Structures are given as C-alpha cells and as structure tokens.
XYZ file of N, CA, C and O in Angstrom:
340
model
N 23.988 47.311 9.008
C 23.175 46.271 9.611
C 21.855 46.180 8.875
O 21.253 47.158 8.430
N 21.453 44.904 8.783
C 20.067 44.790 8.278
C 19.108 45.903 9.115
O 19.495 46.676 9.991
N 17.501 45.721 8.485
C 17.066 46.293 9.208
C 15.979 45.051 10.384
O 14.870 45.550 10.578
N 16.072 44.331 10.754
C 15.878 43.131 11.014
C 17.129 43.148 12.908
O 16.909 43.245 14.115
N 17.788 43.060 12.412
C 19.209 43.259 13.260
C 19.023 44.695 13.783
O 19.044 44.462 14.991
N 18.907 45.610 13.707
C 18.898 46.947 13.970
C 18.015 47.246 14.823
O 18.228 47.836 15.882
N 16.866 46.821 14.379
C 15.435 46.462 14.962
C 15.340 45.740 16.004
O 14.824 46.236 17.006
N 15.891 44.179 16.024
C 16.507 43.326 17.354
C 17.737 44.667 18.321
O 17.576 44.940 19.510
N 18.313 44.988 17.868
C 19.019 45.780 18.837
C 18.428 46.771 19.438
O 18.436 46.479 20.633
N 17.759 48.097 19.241
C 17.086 48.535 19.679
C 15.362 48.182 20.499
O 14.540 48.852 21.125
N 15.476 46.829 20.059
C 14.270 45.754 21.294
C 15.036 46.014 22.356
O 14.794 46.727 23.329
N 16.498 45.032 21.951
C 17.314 44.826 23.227
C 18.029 46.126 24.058
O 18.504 45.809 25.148
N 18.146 47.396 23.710
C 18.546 48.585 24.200
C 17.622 48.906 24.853
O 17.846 49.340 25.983
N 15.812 48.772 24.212
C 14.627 49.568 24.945
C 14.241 48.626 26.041
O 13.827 49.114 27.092
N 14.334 47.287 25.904
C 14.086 46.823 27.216
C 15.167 46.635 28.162
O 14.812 46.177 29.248
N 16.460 46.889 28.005
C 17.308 47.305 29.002
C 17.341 48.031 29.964
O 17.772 47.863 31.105
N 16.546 49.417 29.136
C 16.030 50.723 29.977
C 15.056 50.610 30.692
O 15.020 51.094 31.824
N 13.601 49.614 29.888
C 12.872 48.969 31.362
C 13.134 48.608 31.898
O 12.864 49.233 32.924
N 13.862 47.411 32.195
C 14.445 46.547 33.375
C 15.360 47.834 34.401
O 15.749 47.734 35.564
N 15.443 48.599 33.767
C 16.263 49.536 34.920
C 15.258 50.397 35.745
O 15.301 50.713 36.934
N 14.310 50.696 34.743
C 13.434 51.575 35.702
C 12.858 50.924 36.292
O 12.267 51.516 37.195
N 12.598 49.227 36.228
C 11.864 48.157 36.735
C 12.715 47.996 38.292
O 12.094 48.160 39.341
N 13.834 47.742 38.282
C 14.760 47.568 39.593
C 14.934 48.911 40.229
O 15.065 48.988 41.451
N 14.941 49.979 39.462
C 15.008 51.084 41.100
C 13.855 51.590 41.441
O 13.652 52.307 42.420
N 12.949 51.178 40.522
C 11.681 51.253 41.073
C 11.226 49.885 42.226
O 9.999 49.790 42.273
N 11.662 49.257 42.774
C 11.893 48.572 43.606
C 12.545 48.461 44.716
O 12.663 47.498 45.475
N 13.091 49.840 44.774
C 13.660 50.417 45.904
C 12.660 51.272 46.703
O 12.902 51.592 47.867
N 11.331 51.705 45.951
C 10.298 52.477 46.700
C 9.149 51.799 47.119
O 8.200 51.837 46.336
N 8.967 51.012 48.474
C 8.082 50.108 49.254
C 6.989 50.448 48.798
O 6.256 49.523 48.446
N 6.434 51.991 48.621
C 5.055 52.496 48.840
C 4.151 52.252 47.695
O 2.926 52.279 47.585
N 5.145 52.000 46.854
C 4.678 51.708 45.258
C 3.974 49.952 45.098
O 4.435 48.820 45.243
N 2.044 50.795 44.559
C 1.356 49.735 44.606
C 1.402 49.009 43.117
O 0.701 49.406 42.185
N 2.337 47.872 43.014
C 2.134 47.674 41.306
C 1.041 47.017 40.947
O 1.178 46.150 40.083
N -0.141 47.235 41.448
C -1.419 46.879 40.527
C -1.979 48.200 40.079
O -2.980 48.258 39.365
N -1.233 49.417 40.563
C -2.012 50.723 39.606
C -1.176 51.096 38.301
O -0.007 51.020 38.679
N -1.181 51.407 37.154
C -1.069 51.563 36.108
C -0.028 53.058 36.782
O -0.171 53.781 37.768
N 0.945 53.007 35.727
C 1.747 52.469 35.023
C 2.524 51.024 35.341
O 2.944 50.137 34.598
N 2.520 51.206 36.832
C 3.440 50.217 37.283
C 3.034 48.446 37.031
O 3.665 47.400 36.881
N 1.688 48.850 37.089
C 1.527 47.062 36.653
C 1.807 47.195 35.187
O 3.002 46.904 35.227
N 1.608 47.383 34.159
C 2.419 47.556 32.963
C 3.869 47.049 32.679
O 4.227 46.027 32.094
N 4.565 47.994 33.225
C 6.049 47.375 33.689
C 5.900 46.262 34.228
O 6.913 45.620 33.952
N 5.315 45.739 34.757
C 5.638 44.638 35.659
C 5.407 43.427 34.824
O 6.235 42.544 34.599
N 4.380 43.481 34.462
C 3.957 42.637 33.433
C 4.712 42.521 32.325
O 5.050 41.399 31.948
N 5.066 43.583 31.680
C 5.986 43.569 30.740
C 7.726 42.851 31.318
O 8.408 42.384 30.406
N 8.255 42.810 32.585
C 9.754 42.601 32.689
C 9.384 41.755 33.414
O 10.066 40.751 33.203
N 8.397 41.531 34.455
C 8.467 39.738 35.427
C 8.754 38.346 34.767
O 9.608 37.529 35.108
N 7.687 38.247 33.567
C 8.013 37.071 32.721
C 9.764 36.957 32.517
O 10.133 35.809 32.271
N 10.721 37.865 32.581
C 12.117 37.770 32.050
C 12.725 37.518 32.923
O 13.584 36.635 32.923
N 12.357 38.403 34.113
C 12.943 38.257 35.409
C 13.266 36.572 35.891
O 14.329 35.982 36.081
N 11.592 36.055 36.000
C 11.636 35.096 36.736
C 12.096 33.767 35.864
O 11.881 32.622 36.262
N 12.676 34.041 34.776
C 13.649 33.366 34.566
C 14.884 32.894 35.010
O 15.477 31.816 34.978
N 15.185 34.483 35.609
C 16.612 34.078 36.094
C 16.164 34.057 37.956
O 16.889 33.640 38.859
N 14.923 34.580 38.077
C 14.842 34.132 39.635
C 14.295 32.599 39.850
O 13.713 32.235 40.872
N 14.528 31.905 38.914
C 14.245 30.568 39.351
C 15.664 30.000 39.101
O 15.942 28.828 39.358
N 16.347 30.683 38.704
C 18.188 30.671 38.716
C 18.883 30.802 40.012
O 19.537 29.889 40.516
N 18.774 31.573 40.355
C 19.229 32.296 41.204
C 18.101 33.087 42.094
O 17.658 34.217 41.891
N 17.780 32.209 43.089
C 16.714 33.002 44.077
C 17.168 34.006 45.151
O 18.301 34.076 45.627
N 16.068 34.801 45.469
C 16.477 35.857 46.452
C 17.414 35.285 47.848
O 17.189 34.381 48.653
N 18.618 36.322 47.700
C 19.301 35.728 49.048
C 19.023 36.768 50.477
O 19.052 37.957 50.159
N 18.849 36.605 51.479
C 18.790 37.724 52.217
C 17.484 38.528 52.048
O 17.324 39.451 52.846
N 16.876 38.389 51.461
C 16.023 39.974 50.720
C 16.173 40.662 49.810
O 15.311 41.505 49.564
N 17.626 40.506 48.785
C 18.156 40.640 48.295
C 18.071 39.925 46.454
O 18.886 39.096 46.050
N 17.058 40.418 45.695
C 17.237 39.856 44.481
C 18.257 39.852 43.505
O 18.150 40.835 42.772
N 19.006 39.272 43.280
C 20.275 38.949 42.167
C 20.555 39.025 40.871
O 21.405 39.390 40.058
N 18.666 38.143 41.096
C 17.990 37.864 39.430
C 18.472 39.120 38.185
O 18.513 38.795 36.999
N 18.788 40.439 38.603
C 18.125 41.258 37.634
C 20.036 41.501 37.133
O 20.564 42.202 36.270
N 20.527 40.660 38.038
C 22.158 41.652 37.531
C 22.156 40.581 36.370
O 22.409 40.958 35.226
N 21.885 39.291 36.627
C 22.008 38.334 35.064
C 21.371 38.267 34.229
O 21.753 37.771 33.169
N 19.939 38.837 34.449
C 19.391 39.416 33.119
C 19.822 40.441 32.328
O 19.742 40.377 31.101
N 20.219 41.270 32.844
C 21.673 42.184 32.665
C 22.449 41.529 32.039
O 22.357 41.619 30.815
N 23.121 40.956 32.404
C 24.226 40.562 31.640
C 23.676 39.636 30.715
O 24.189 39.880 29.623
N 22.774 38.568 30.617
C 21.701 37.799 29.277
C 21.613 38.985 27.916
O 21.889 38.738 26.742
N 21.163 40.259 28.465
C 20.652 40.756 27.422
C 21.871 41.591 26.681
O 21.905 41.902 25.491
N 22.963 41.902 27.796
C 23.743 42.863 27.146
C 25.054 42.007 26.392
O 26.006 42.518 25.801
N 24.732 40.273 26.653
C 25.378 39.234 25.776
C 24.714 39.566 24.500
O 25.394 40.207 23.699
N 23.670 39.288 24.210
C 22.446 38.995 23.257
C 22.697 39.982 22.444
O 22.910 39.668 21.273
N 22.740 41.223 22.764
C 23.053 42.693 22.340
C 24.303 42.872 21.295
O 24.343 43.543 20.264
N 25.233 42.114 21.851
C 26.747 42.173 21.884
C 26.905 41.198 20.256
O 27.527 41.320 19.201
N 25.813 40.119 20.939
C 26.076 39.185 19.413
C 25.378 39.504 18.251
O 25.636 39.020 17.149
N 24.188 40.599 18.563
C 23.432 40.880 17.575
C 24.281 42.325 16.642
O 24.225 42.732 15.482
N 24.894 42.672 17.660
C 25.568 43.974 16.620
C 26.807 43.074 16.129
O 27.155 43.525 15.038
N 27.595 42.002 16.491
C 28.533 41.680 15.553
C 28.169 40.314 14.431
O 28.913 39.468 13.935
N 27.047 40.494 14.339
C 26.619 39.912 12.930
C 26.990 40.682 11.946
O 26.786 41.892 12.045
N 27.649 40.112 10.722
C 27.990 40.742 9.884
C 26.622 40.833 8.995
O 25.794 39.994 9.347
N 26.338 41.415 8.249
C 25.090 41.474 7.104
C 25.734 40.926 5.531
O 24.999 40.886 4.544
C-alpha cells in the first residue's frame, strides 16, 4: 500500500477506537463532558456523529446514530485497503 493509503487506514482504525470509547462512555450519566478529557472526545467525534443523527434520530432514548457511523467508516476502511497501488 502506498503510504498515503496506509496512513488513511490507520485515520480510519484510530478513529474507530474513539467512537467506541465515545459510545460507552455514554453509558456513564455522571460524566461531565465539558471537563477535559471528555470534552476533547466530544469535540473530536460529535461533528461525525451528528451526521448520521440528523439521519437517523434518537428513538426512545436510544441513539442509533453511532451503529451507522460504524458501519460508514468500516465501509470507507474496507475500500481503502482494497485499492490496489
């Protein structure tokens, strides 16, 4: 793989792993995200999020948004490693 491509893939691997610590960190109420680290993250994965939450809005209480960004990125991922060089 180029190094260009390699580089895009490991974007798309490292922010995968945010978006994960981004959603189960959203399972803990007590957590204030305007204190650092957490506003960081937030800032960094909301802009992506609310892409797909203007897709697909919260049902129930229940956000959706993050399983199709999920699947957006691990498309994106998929096409960037089968580029041939």
């Amino acid at each position: 793989m180029s190094l260009l491509i390699t580089t895009l893939v490991t974007f798309v691997t490292f922010y995968s792993y945010l978006l994960i610590i981004r959603v189960l960190l959203t399972w803990f109420p007590q957590i204030n995200w305007y204190n650092q680290p957490f506003a960081a993250l937030s800032q960094i994965t909301d802009p992506y999020l609310n892409l797909f939450r203007s897709i697909i809005p919260p049902l129930g209480g229940m956000d959706f948004s993050p399983i199709l960004a999920f699947f957006a990125l691990n498309l994106a991922g998929g096409f960037l490693r089968a580029i041939p060089f």
